[in-house]
């Protein structure tokens, strides 16, 4: 079974630009989660999508947004990039609707802002 | 507000000795608790979860965790540590009362010394 795949692996941008990160969940999983892992800050929850709808959102400004497509893949968009947006962005998927379900993580996209 | 704390940034243990990685939580309602492990340059891997029932939960790679409601703790344990267990470990909680936001701890780096 293919795991969660994220692209690109690395992304280098400059301040003020926009970044798009992509995630393909495990086949059969309908929930997708996005996290930011900045150095020394652990994992910060960004967004949760399930069945194409945004279900919950972490404490991030509106320039962090995303969507989930009919095939359950997802995009995370970050506008007006700032230096502190440099981090590893992790996507996870799970079987939808169940709070009992563990999350399966991709290997992340490392976003570097110059 | 729900939260999870991992009080130790790093735990060192000799190979063959038992290991414990600590986690305490605060949630309203019944907690859903998880442990994940992260190897360098990889995403997180699910180890085990507590939903309900037996307070001792067994997971992958010989790990287990003990749920203690009175102490609001969910410590990760292994009877005999391996060098290959060296990694970053995250505790996560998903609170009750209708919230679907996963909260991760800041992580504990486990170093198993040969």
mmCIF file of C-alpha atoms in Angstrom:
data_model
loop_
_atom_site.group_PDB
_atom_site.id
_atom_site.type_symbol
_atom_site.label_atom_id
_atom_site.label_comp_id
_atom_site.label_asym_id
_atom_site.label_seq_id
_atom_site.Cartn_x
_atom_site.Cartn_y
_atom_site.Cartn_z
ATOM 1 C CA UNK A 1 0.000 0.000 0.000
ATOM 2 C CA UNK A 2 1.417 3.372 -0.982
ATOM 3 C CA UNK A 3 1.853 5.763 1.909
ATOM 4 C CA UNK A 4 1.102 9.458 2.117
ATOM 5 C CA UNK A 5 3.081 11.308 -0.529
ATOM 6 C CA UNK A 6 4.014 14.963 -0.427
ATOM 7 C CA UNK A 7 5.507 17.201 -3.086
ATOM 8 C CA UNK A 8 7.803 18.888 -3.521
ATOM 9 C CA UNK A 9 10.368 17.562 -1.057
ATOM 10 C CA UNK A 10 12.054 20.952 -0.807
ATOM 11 C CA UNK A 11 10.826 24.398 -1.742
ATOM 12 C CA UNK A 12 12.822 27.593 -1.654
ATOM 13 C CA UNK A 13 11.019 30.915 -1.833
ATOM 14 C CA UNK A 14 11.636 34.544 -1.002
ATOM 15 C CA UNK A 15 9.657 36.826 1.285
ATOM 16 C CA UNK A 16 6.327 37.908 -0.144
ATOM 17 C CA UNK A 17 6.032 35.026 -2.585
ATOM 18 C CA UNK A 18 3.395 32.330 -2.522
ATOM 19 C CA UNK A 19 3.947 28.613 -1.958
ATOM 20 C CA UNK A 20 1.819 25.609 -2.850
ATOM 21 C CA UNK A 21 2.383 22.263 -1.182
ATOM 22 C CA UNK A 22 0.666 19.069 -2.256
ATOM 23 C CA UNK A 23 -0.396 15.899 -0.499
ATOM 24 C CA UNK A 24 -1.823 12.579 -1.673
ATOM 25 C CA UNK A 25 -3.395 10.502 1.097
ATOM 26 C CA UNK A 26 -3.367 6.757 1.470
ATOM 27 C CA UNK A 27 -5.950 5.139 -0.769
ATOM 28 C CA UNK A 28 -9.266 4.947 1.092
ATOM 29 C CA UNK A 29 -8.437 7.740 3.514
ATOM 30 C CA UNK A 30 -10.766 10.719 3.324
ATOM 31 C CA UNK A 31 -9.277 12.915 6.056
ATOM 32 C CA UNK A 32 -6.182 15.027 5.462
ATOM 33 C CA UNK A 33 -4.343 17.067 8.084
ATOM 34 C CA UNK A 34 -1.634 19.665 7.717
ATOM 35 C CA UNK A 35 0.987 20.501 10.342
ATOM 36 C CA UNK A 36 3.874 22.900 10.605
ATOM 37 C CA UNK A 37 7.012 21.616 12.314
ATOM 38 C CA UNK A 38 9.300 24.521 12.998
ATOM 39 C CA UNK A 39 12.594 24.053 14.773
ATOM 40 C CA UNK A 40 12.052 23.794 18.514
ATOM 41 C CA UNK A 41 8.301 24.242 18.313
ATOM 42 C CA UNK A 42 7.032 20.715 17.839
ATOM 43 C CA UNK A 43 4.063 20.104 15.578
ATOM 44 C CA UNK A 44 1.537 22.866 15.175
ATOM 45 C CA UNK A 45 -1.854 21.887 13.754
ATOM 46 C CA UNK A 46 -2.781 23.876 10.673
ATOM 47 C CA UNK A 47 -5.826 22.423 8.933
ATOM 48 C CA UNK A 48 -8.074 19.379 8.779
ATOM 49 C CA UNK A 49 -10.070 18.410 5.718
ATOM 50 C CA UNK A 50 -12.583 15.618 5.492
ATOM 51 C CA UNK A 51 -14.758 14.726 2.510
ATOM 52 C CA UNK A 52 -13.766 17.944 0.771
ATOM 53 C CA UNK A 53 -14.712 20.243 3.643
ATOM 54 C CA UNK A 54 -12.517 22.182 6.042
ATOM 55 C CA UNK A 55 -13.397 20.723 9.457
ATOM 56 C CA UNK A 56 -11.015 22.542 11.750
ATOM 57 C CA UNK A 57 -8.275 25.102 11.686
ATOM 58 C CA UNK A 58 -5.333 25.868 13.935
ATOM 59 C CA UNK A 59 -4.188 29.265 15.164
ATOM 60 C CA UNK A 60 -2.620 30.459 11.935
ATOM 61 C CA UNK A 61 -3.319 33.625 9.944
ATOM 62 C CA UNK A 62 -5.647 33.518 6.912
ATOM 63 C CA UNK A 63 -2.715 33.583 4.501
ATOM 64 C CA UNK A 64 -2.453 29.875 5.295
ATOM 65 C CA UNK A 65 -5.220 28.174 3.351
ATOM 66 C CA UNK A 66 -5.901 24.967 1.557
ATOM 67 C CA UNK A 67 -8.369 22.739 -0.100
ATOM 68 C CA UNK A 68 -9.208 19.110 -0.619
ATOM 69 C CA UNK A 69 -10.043 17.770 -4.042
ATOM 70 C CA UNK A 70 -12.677 15.155 -4.987
ATOM 71 C CA UNK A 71 -9.954 12.469 -5.056
ATOM 72 C CA UNK A 72 -9.107 13.467 -1.438
ATOM 73 C CA UNK A 73 -5.707 14.891 -2.305
ATOM 74 C CA UNK A 74 -4.990 18.262 -0.785
ATOM 75 C CA UNK A 75 -3.113 21.495 -1.299
ATOM 76 C CA UNK A 76 -1.736 23.881 1.264
ATOM 77 C CA UNK A 77 -1.230 27.440 0.083
ATOM 78 C CA UNK A 78 0.810 29.997 1.946
ATOM 79 C CA UNK A 79 0.587 33.574 0.692
ATOM 80 C CA UNK A 80 2.818 36.549 1.442
ATOM 81 C CA UNK A 81 5.573 34.330 2.780
ATOM 82 C CA UNK A 82 7.483 35.487 5.837
ATOM 83 C CA UNK A 83 10.842 34.332 7.141
ATOM 84 C CA UNK A 84 9.201 32.566 10.098
ATOM 85 C CA UNK A 85 7.231 30.366 7.695
ATOM 86 C CA UNK A 86 10.420 28.367 7.160
ATOM 87 C CA UNK A 87 9.596 24.913 8.486
ATOM 88 C CA UNK A 88 8.849 21.316 7.638
ATOM 89 C CA UNK A 89 5.216 20.990 6.568
ATOM 90 C CA UNK A 90 3.755 17.582 7.253
ATOM 91 C CA UNK A 91 0.627 16.119 5.781
ATOM 92 C CA UNK A 92 -1.198 13.199 7.377
ATOM 93 C CA UNK A 93 -4.208 11.172 6.376
ATOM 94 C CA UNK A 94 -6.636 8.928 8.196
ATOM 95 C CA UNK A 95 -9.850 7.080 7.673
ATOM 96 C CA UNK A 96 -12.489 9.738 7.824
ATOM 97 C CA UNK A 97 -14.961 10.513 10.531
ATOM 98 C CA UNK A 98 -13.307 8.515 13.271
ATOM 99 C CA UNK A 99 -11.592 10.248 16.080
ATOM 100 C CA UNK A 100 -10.089 6.881 16.969
ATOM 101 C CA UNK A 101 -8.132 6.655 13.779
ATOM 102 C CA UNK A 102 -4.366 7.139 13.879
ATOM 103 C CA UNK A 103 -2.824 9.493 11.388
ATOM 104 C CA UNK A 104 -0.366 8.360 8.749
ATOM 105 C CA UNK A 105 2.242 10.936 7.871
ATOM 106 C CA UNK A 106 4.143 11.801 4.752
ATOM 107 C CA UNK A 107 7.820 12.747 4.883
ATOM 108 C CA UNK A 108 7.043 16.431 4.545
ATOM 109 C CA UNK A 109 7.926 19.417 2.421
ATOM 110 C CA UNK A 110 10.757 21.536 3.724
ATOM 111 C CA UNK A 111 9.949 25.164 2.955
ATOM 112 C CA UNK A 112 12.812 27.613 3.175
ATOM 113 C CA UNK A 113 12.225 31.355 2.957
ATOM 114 C CA UNK A 114 15.191 33.470 1.964
ATOM 115 C CA UNK B 1 -8.263 24.114 26.713
ATOM 116 C CA UNK B 2 -6.673 20.855 25.806
ATOM 117 C CA UNK B 3 -2.922 20.470 26.034
ATOM 118 C CA UNK B 4 -0.206 17.878 26.217
ATOM 119 C CA UNK B 5 3.178 18.148 27.886
ATOM 120 C CA UNK B 6 6.352 16.181 27.426
ATOM 121 C CA UNK B 7 8.502 17.406 30.301
ATOM 122 C CA UNK B 8 11.810 16.002 29.050
ATOM 123 C CA UNK B 9 13.514 17.342 25.946
ATOM 124 C CA UNK B 10 15.885 14.385 25.912
ATOM 125 C CA UNK B 11 16.094 10.991 27.557
ATOM 126 C CA UNK B 12 19.295 8.948 27.561
ATOM 127 C CA UNK B 13 19.226 5.250 28.332
ATOM 128 C CA UNK B 14 21.711 2.416 27.966
ATOM 129 C CA UNK B 15 20.947 -0.338 25.479
ATOM 130 C CA UNK B 16 19.123 -3.212 27.181
ATOM 131 C CA UNK B 17 17.754 -1.029 29.965
ATOM 132 C CA UNK B 18 14.067 -0.169 30.288
ATOM 133 C CA UNK B 19 13.005 3.193 28.942
ATOM 134 C CA UNK B 20 10.222 5.617 29.813
ATOM 135 C CA UNK B 21 9.198 8.710 27.890
ATOM 136 C CA UNK B 22 6.760 10.861 29.837
ATOM 137 C CA UNK B 23 3.558 12.534 28.698
ATOM 138 C CA UNK B 24 0.834 14.332 30.622
ATOM 139 C CA UNK B 25 -2.347 15.761 29.182
ATOM 140 C CA UNK B 26 -5.234 18.050 29.913
ATOM 141 C CA UNK B 27 -8.558 17.675 28.106
ATOM 142 C CA UNK B 28 -12.223 18.030 28.763
ATOM 143 C CA UNK B 29 -14.100 14.809 28.352
ATOM 144 C CA UNK B 30 -12.531 11.470 27.595
ATOM 145 C CA UNK B 31 -9.110 11.689 25.985
ATOM 146 C CA UNK B 32 -7.877 9.918 22.909
ATOM 147 C CA UNK B 33 -4.114 9.514 23.301
ATOM 148 C CA UNK B 34 -1.453 8.600 20.766
ATOM 149 C CA UNK B 35 2.283 8.082 20.531
ATOM 150 C CA UNK B 36 4.265 8.684 17.360
ATOM 151 C CA UNK B 37 7.945 8.335 16.499
ATOM 152 C CA UNK B 38 9.931 10.434 14.043
ATOM 153 C CA UNK B 39 13.235 9.352 12.510
ATOM 154 C CA UNK B 40 15.554 11.943 10.913
ATOM 155 C CA UNK B 41 14.191 13.529 7.741
ATOM 156 C CA UNK B 42 11.013 11.455 7.908
ATOM 157 C CA UNK B 43 7.404 11.977 8.850
ATOM 158 C CA UNK B 44 5.871 10.626 12.021
ATOM 159 C CA UNK B 45 5.016 6.962 12.422
ATOM 160 C CA UNK B 46 2.131 5.784 14.568
ATOM 161 C CA UNK B 47 3.155 3.611 17.541
ATOM 162 C CA UNK B 48 0.037 3.111 19.632
ATOM 163 C CA UNK B 49 -3.185 4.659 20.860
ATOM 164 C CA UNK B 50 -5.462 4.661 23.868
ATOM 165 C CA UNK B 51 -9.166 5.084 23.286
ATOM 166 C CA UNK B 52 -10.833 3.188 26.081
ATOM 167 C CA UNK B 53 -10.524 -0.037 28.008
ATOM 168 C CA UNK B 54 -7.310 -1.566 29.257
ATOM 169 C CA UNK B 55 -4.955 0.997 30.772
ATOM 170 C CA UNK B 56 -1.902 -0.777 29.347
ATOM 171 C CA UNK B 57 -1.726 -0.413 25.595
ATOM 172 C CA UNK B 58 0.682 -2.402 23.446
ATOM 173 C CA UNK B 59 1.993 -1.021 20.197
ATOM 174 C CA UNK B 60 4.581 -1.425 17.485
ATOM 175 C CA UNK B 61 8.253 -2.369 17.959
ATOM 176 C CA UNK B 62 7.729 -3.631 21.520
ATOM 177 C CA UNK B 63 6.528 -0.313 22.883
ATOM 178 C CA UNK B 64 3.677 0.016 25.347
ATOM 179 C CA UNK B 65 2.045 2.880 27.182
ATOM 180 C CA UNK B 66 0.205 3.149 30.446
ATOM 181 C CA UNK B 67 -2.844 5.355 30.758
ATOM 182 C CA UNK B 68 -3.301 6.806 34.239
ATOM 183 C CA UNK B 69 -6.475 8.829 34.579
ATOM 184 C CA UNK B 70 -5.822 10.120 38.088
ATOM 185 C CA UNK B 71 -2.387 11.434 37.120
ATOM 186 C CA UNK B 72 -3.528 12.429 33.602
ATOM 187 C CA UNK B 73 -0.477 10.691 32.196
ATOM 188 C CA UNK B 74 0.257 8.429 29.256
ATOM 189 C CA UNK B 75 3.907 7.400 29.560
ATOM 190 C CA UNK B 76 5.590 5.412 26.811
ATOM 191 C CA UNK B 77 7.641 2.416 27.917
ATOM 192 C CA UNK B 78 9.778 -0.374 26.587
ATOM 193 C CA UNK B 79 11.318 -3.143 28.715
ATOM 194 C CA UNK B 80 14.635 -3.278 26.857
ATOM 195 C CA UNK B 81 15.881 -0.392 24.721
ATOM 196 C CA UNK B 82 17.640 -0.826 21.383
ATOM 197 C CA UNK B 83 20.070 1.594 19.746
ATOM 198 C CA UNK B 84 17.661 1.677 16.796
ATOM 199 C CA UNK B 85 14.977 3.137 19.106
ATOM 200 C CA UNK B 86 16.894 6.421 19.114
ATOM 201 C CA UNK B 87 14.498 8.960 17.595
ATOM 202 C CA UNK B 88 12.110 11.797 18.403
ATOM 203 C CA UNK B 89 8.923 10.743 20.165
ATOM 204 C CA UNK B 90 5.684 12.688 20.184
ATOM 205 C CA UNK B 91 2.666 12.299 22.398
ATOM 206 C CA UNK B 92 -0.663 13.568 21.029
ATOM 207 C CA UNK B 93 -4.101 14.086 22.449
ATOM 208 C CA UNK B 94 -7.448 14.467 20.774
ATOM 209 C CA UNK B 95 -9.873 15.989 23.178
ATOM 210 C CA UNK B 96 -13.465 15.104 23.802
ATOM 211 C CA UNK B 97 -16.403 17.494 23.885
ATOM 212 C CA UNK B 98 -16.707 17.632 20.115
ATOM 213 C CA UNK B 99 -13.272 18.959 19.286
ATOM 214 C CA UNK B 100 -11.362 17.313 16.493
ATOM 215 C CA UNK B 101 -8.092 19.142 16.916
ATOM 216 C CA UNK B 102 -5.040 17.024 17.505
ATOM 217 C CA UNK B 103 -2.548 18.549 19.919
ATOM 218 C CA UNK B 104 1.007 17.260 19.821
ATOM 219 C CA UNK B 105 3.608 17.584 22.526
ATOM 220 C CA UNK B 106 6.917 19.262 21.781
ATOM 221 C CA UNK B 107 8.657 15.921 21.461
ATOM 222 C CA UNK B 108 11.261 14.008 23.458
ATOM 223 C CA UNK B 109 14.515 12.948 21.881
ATOM 224 C CA UNK B 110 15.427 9.443 22.960
ATOM 225 C CA UNK B 111 19.064 8.471 22.781
ATOM 226 C CA UNK B 112 19.931 4.836 23.396
ATOM 227 C CA UNK B 113 23.620 4.370 24.130
ATOM 228 C CA UNK B 114 25.442 1.222 23.109
#
